[in-house]
Short mmCIF file of C-alpha atoms and ligand atoms in Angstrom, two decimals:
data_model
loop_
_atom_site.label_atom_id
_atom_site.label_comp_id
_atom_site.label_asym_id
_atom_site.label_seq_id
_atom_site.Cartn_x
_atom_site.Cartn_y
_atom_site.Cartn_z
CA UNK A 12 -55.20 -131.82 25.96
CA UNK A 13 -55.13 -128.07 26.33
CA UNK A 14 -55.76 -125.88 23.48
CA UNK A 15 -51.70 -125.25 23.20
CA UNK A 16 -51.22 -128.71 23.48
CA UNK A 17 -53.65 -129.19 20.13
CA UNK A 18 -51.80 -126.17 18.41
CA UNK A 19 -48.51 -128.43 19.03
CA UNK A 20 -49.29 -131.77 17.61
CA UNK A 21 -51.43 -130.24 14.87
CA UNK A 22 -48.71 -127.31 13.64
CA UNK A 23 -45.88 -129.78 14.03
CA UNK A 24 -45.84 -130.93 10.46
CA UNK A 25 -45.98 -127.24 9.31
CA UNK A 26 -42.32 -126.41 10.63
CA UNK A 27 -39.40 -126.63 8.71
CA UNK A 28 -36.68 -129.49 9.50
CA UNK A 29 -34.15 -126.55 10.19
CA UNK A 30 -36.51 -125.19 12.81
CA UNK A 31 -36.84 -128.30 14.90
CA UNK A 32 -33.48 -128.93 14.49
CA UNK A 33 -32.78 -125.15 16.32
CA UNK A 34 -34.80 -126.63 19.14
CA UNK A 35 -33.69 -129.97 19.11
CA UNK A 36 -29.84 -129.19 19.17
CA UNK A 37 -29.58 -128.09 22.70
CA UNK A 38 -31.03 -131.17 24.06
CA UNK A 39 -29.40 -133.52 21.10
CA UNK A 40 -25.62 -133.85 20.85
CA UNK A 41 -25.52 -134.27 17.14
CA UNK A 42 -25.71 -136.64 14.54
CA UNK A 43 -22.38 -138.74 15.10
CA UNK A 44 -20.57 -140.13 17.99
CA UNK A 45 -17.64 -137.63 17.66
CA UNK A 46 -20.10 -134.76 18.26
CA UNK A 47 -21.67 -137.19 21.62
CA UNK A 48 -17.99 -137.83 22.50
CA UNK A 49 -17.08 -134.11 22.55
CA UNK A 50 -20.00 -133.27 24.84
CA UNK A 51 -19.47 -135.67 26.82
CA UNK A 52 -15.87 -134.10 27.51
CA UNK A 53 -17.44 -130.91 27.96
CA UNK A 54 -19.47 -132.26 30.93
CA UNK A 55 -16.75 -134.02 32.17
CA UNK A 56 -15.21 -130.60 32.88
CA UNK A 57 -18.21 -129.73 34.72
CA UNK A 58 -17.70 -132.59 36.96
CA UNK A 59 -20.57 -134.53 35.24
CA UNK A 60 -20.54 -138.02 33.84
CA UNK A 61 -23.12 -139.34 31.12
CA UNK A 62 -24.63 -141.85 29.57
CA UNK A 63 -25.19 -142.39 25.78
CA UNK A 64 -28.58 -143.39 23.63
CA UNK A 65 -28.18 -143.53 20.12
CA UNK A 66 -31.40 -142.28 18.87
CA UNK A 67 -34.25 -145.14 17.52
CA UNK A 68 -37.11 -146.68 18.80
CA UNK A 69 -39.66 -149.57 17.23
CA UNK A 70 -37.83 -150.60 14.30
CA UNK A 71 -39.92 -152.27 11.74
CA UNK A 72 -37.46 -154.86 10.90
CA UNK A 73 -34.06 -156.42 12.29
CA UNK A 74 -32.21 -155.31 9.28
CA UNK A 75 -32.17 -152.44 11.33
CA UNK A 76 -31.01 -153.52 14.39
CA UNK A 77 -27.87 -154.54 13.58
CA UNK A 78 -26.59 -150.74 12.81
CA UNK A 79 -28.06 -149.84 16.59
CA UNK A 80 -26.46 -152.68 17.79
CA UNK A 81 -23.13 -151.88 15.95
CA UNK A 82 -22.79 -147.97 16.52
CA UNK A 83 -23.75 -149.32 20.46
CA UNK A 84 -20.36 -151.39 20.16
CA UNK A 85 -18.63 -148.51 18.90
CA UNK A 86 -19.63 -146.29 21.66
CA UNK A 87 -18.91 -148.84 23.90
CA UNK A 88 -15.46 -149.37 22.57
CA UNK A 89 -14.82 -145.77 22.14
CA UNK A 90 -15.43 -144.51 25.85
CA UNK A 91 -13.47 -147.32 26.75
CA UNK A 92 -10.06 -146.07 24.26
CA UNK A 93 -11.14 -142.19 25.76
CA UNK A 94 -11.24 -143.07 29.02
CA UNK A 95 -14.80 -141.17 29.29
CA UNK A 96 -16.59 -141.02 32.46
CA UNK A 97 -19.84 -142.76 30.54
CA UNK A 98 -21.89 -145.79 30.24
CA UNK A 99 -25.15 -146.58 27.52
CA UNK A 100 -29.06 -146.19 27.88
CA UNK A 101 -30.20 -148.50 25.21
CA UNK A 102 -33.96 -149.04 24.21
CA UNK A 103 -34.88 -152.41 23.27
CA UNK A 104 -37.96 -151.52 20.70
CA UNK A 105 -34.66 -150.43 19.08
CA UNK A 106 -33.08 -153.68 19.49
CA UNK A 107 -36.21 -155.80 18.21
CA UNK A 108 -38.44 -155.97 20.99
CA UNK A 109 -41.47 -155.75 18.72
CA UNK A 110 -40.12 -158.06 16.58
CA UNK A 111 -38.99 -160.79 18.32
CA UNK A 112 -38.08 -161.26 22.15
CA UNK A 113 -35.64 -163.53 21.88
CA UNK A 114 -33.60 -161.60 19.24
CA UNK A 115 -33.91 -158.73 21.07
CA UNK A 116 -32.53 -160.88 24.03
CA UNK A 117 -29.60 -161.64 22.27
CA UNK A 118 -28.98 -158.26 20.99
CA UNK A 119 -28.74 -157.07 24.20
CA UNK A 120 -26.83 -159.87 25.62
CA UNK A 121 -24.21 -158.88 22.81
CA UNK A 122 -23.80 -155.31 24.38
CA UNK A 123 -23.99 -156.45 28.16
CA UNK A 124 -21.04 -159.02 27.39
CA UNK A 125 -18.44 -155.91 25.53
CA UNK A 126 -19.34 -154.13 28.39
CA UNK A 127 -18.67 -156.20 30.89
CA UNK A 128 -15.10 -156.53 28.68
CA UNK A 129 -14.26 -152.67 29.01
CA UNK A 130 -15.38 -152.66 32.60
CA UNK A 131 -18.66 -150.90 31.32
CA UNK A 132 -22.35 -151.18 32.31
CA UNK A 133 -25.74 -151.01 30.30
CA UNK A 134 -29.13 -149.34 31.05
CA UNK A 135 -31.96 -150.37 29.54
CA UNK A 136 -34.70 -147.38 29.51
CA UNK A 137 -38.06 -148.24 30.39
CA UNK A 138 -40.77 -147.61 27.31
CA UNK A 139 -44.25 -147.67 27.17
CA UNK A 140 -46.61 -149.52 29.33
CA UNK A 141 -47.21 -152.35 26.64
CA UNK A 142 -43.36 -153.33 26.92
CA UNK A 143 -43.01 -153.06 30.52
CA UNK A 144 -43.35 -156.88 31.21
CA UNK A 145 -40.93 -157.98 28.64
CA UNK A 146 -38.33 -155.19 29.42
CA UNK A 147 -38.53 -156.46 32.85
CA UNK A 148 -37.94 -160.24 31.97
CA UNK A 149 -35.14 -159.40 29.47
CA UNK A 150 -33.59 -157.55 32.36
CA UNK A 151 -34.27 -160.07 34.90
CA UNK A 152 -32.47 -162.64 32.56
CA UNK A 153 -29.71 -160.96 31.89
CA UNK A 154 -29.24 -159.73 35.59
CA UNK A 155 -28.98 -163.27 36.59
CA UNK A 156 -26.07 -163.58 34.10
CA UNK A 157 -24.50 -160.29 34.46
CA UNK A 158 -24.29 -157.75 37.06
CA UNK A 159 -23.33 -154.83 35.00
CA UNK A 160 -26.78 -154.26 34.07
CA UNK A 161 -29.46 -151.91 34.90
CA UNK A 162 -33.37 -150.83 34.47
CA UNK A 163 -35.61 -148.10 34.33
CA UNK A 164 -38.40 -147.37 36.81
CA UNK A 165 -41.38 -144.97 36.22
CA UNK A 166 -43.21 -143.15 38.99
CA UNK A 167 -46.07 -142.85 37.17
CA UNK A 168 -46.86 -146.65 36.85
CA UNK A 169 -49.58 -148.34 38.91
CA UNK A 170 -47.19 -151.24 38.63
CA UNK A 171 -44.14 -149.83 39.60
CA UNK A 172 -44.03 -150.33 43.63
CA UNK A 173 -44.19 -154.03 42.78
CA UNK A 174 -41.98 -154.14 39.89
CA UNK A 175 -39.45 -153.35 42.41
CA UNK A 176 -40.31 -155.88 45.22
CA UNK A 177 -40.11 -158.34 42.63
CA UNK A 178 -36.76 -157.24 41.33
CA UNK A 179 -35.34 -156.83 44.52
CA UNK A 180 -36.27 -160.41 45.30
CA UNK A 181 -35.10 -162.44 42.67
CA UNK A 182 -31.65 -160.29 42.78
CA UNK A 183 -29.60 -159.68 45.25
CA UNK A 184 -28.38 -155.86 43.93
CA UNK A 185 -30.26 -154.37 41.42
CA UNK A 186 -29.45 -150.57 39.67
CA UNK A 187 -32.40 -148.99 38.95
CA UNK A 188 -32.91 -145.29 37.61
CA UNK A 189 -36.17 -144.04 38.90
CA UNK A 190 -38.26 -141.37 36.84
CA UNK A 191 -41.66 -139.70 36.37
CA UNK A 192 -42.34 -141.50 33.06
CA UNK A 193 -42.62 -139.84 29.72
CA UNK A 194 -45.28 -141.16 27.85
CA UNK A 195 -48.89 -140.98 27.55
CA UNK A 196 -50.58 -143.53 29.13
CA UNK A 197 -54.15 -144.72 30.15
CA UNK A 198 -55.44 -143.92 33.73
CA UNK A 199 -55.54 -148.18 34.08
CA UNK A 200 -52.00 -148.13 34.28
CA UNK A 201 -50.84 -145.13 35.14
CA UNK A 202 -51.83 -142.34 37.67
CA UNK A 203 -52.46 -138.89 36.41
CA UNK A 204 -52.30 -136.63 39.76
CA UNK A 205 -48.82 -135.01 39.32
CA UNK A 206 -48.92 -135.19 43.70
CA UNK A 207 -49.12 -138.91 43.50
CA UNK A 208 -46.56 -139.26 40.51
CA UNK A 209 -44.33 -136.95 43.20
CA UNK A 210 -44.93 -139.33 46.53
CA UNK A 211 -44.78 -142.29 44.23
CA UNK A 212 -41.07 -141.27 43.22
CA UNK A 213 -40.10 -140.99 46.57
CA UNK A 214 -41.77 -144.34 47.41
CA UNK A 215 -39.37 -145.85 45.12
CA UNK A 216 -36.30 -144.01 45.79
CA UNK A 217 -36.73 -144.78 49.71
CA UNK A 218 -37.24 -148.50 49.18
CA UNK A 219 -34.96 -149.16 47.06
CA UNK A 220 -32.29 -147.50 48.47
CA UNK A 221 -33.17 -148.78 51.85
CA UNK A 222 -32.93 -152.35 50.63
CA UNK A 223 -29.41 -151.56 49.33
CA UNK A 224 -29.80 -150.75 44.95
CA UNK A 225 -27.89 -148.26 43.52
CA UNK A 226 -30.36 -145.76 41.77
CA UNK A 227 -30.40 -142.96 39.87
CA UNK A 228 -32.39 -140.49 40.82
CA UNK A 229 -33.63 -139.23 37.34
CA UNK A 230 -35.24 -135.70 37.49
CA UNK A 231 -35.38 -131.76 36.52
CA UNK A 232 -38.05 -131.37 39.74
CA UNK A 233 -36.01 -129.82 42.37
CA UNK A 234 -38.77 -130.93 44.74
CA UNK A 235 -38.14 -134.28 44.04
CA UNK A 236 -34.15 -133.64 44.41
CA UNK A 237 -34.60 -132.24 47.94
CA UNK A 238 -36.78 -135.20 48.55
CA UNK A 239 -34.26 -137.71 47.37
CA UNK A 240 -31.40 -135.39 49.61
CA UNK A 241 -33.61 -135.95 52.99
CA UNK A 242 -33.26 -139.37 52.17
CA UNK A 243 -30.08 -140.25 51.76
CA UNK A 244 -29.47 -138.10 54.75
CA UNK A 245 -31.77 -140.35 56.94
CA UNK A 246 -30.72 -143.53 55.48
CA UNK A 247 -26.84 -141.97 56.42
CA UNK A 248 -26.07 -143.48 52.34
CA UNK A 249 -22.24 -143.18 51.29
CA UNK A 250 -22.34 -141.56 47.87
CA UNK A 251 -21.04 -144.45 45.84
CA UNK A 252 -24.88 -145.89 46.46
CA UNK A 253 -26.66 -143.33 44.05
CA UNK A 254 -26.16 -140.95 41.32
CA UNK A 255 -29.01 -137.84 40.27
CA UNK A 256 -29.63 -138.21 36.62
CA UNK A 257 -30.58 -135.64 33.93
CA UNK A 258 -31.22 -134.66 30.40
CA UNK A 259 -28.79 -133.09 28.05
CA UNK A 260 -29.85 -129.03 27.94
CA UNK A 261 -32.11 -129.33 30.94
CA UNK A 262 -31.85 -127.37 34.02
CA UNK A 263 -28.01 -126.44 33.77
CA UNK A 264 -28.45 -124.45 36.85
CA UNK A 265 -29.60 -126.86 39.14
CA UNK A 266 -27.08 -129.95 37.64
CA UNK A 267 -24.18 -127.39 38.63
CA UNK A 268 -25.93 -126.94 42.29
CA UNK A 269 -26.22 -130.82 42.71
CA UNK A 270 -22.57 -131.23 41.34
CA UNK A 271 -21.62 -128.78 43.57
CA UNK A 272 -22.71 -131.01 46.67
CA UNK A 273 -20.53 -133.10 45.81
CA UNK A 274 -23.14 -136.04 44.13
CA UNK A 275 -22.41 -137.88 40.81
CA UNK A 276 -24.69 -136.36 38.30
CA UNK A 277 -24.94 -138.19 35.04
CA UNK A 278 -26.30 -136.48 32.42
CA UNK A 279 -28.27 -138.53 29.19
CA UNK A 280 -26.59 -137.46 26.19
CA UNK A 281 -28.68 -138.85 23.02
CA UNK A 282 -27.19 -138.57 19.18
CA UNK A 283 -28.01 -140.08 16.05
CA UNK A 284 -28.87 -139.31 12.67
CA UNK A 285 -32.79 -140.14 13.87
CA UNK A 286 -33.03 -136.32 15.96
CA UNK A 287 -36.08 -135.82 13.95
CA UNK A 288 -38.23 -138.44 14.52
CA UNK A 289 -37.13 -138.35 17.92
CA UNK A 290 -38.34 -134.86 18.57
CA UNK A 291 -41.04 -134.73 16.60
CA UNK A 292 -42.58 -138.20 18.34
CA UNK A 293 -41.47 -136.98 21.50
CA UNK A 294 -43.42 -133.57 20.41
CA UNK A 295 -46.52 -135.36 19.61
CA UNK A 296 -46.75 -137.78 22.59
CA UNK A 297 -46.21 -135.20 25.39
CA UNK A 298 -46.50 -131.68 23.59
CA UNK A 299 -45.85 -130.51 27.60
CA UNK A 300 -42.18 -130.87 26.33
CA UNK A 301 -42.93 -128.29 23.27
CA UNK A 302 -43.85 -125.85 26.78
CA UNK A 303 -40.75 -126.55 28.26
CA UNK A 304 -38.84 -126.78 25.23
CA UNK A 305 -40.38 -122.88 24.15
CA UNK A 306 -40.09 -121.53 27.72
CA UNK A 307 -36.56 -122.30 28.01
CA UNK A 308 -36.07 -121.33 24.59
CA UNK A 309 -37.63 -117.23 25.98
CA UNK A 310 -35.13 -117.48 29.50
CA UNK A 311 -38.56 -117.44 31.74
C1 FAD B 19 -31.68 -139.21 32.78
C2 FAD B 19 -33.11 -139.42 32.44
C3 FAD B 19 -33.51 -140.60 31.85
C4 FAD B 19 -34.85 -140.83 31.56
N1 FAD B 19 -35.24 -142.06 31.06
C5 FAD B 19 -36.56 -142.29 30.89
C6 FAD B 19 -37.01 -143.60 30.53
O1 FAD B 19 -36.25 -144.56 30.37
N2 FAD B 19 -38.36 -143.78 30.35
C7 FAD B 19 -39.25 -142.74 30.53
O2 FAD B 19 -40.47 -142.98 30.37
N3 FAD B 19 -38.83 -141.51 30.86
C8 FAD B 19 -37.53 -141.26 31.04
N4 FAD B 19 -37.12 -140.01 31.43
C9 FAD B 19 -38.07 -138.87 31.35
C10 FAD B 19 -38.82 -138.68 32.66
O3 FAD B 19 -39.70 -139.76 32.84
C11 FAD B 19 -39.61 -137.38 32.68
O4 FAD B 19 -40.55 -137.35 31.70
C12 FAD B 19 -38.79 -136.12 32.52
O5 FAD B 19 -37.56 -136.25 33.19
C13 FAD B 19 -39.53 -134.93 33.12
O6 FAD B 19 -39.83 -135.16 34.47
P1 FAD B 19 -39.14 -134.39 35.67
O7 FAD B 19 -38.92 -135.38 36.77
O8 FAD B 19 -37.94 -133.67 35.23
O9 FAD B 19 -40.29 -133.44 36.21
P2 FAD B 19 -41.16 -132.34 35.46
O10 FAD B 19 -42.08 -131.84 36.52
O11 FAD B 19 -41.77 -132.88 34.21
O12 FAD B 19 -40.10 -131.26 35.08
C14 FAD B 19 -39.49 -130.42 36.02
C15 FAD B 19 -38.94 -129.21 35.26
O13 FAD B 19 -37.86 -129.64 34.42
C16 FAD B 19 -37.94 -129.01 33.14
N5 FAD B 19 -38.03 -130.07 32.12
C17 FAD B 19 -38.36 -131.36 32.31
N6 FAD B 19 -38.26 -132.06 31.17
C18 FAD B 19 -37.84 -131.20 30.21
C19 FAD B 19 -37.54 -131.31 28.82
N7 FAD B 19 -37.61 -132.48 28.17
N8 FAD B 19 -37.14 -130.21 28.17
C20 FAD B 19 -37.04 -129.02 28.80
N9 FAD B 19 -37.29 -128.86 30.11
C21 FAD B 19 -37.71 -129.92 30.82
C22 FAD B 19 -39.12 -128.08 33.17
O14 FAD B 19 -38.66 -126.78 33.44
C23 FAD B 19 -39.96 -128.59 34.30
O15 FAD B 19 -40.68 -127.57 34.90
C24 FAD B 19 -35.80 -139.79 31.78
C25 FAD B 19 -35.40 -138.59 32.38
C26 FAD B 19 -34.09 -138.40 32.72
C27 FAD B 19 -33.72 -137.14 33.41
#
């Protein structure tokens, strides 16, 4: 950890709640779904489509799970009565993961099933590494049921490459957004090279798109959206087989250029009254971010 990196998760506790929210609010729609639903009809007249989280992670107890699952339903139901362009990311240590699988199982199962009623579809983000089995069996369980159902891939997983063989066996069409990963993880499991973390991406995106799954190409690294481009230009794909993916506030510039080819760009639009602890945990875990956040923040 670099010596700005130390200043980050050290001085984070010293700055006032107003502060973080300054930061926070150009990469966070708000606190309730009628501030998410009103960005997300801003994007839409960007030509963009989205996809909603409502902010949590590792709840400590399913009391709490039941509001996530709830304000998921209401999203759910409210695209559907908007007509909005826009699907959910859900995380399951919000849904009870830690708690209990098969809870979390049915949680889950609960959202796949309203979707599947409004013609809707369900992502299920990818956390850290010591959740990565059971995200992938609750997926694989529920794929098997449903088909409007999708996971998360990360580049920066030893794992990953085999992850999705094994997906791609046991189903015949899987969706599958592919991304660098986010958290901080041991060199065991994950590699550390930024180069490798780049070729492994591309790994992913070629095979799985060559075996027919719809992905989403989830990245800011323009690199990596060229990459993805020379692909689907040798694999001759029709654009209904993959969407580019990004965060809310990120790289406006380059979502307009990709929208402007003419690909479906979804962007991830999180809300909740949890912004907070979101930003500050994200802070802490990868103060990178806090460089991004603060050099975006100055125009460089
Ligand atoms: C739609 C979407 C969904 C995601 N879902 C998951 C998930 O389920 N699990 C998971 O582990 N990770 C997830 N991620 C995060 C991802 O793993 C990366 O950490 C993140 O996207 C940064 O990687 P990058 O590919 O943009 O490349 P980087 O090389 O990290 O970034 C490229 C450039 O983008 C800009 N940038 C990137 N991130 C930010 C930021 N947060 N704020 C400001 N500027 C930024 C910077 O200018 C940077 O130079 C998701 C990302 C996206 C876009």
């Amino acid at each position: 950890m670099g010596l700005f990196d130390k200043l980050v998760v050290w001085g984070l506790p010293l700055v006032p709640k107003p502060v973080v929210g300054k930061f926070a609010s150009r990469y966070i729609a708000g606190e309730t779904l009628d501030e998410a639903v009103e960005v997300i009809k801003d994007l839409q007249t960007e030509g963009c489509c989205a996809t909603l989280d409502v902010l949590g992670e590792f709840i400590k107890s399913k009391e709490e799970a039941e509001p996530a699952v709830e304000e998921y339903l209401s999203a759910l139901n409210r695209i559907h009565e908007q007509k909005l362009d826009a699907n959910i990311s859900v995380k399951l240590t919000m849904l009870g993961l830690t708690l209990d699988k098969e809870y979390c199982l049915a949680n889950v199962r609960r959202l796949i099933l309203r979707a599947k009623e409004l013609g809707n579809f369900v992502r299920i983000d990818m956390e850290d590494s010591p959740w990565t089995t059971d995200t992938l069996d609750i997926y694989s369980t529920l794929r098997k049921e449903f088909d409007n159902v999708g996971f998360v891939i990360q580049s920066y997983m030893r794992r990953s490459l085999k992850d999705i063989q094994a997906q791609m066996k046991s189903h015949k069409k899987v969706s599958v957004r592919v991304c660098k990963g986010i958290y901080i993880e041991p060199r065991e499991v994950a590699y550390k090279d930024m180069a490798i973390i780049n070729s492994n991406f591309n790994l992913l995106v070629r095979e799985l798109l060559r075996n027919g799954s719809y992905v989403g190409v989830a990245t800011h690294d323009e690199r990596l959206v060229w990459a993805a481009y020379q692909i689907i230009h040798e694999l001759k794909l029709k654009s209904e087989q993959f969407e580019f993916q990004m965060l809310l506030g990120v790289d406006e510039q380059l979502r307009n250029l990709i929208v402007k080819d003419g690909h479906r760009l979804r962007v991830y639009v999180p809300y909740g009254r949890q912004w907070y602890q979101y930003s500050t945990r994200r802070l802490k875990e990868n103060p990178k971010i806090a460089a991004n956040v603060l050099k975006n923040l100055a125009g460089w």
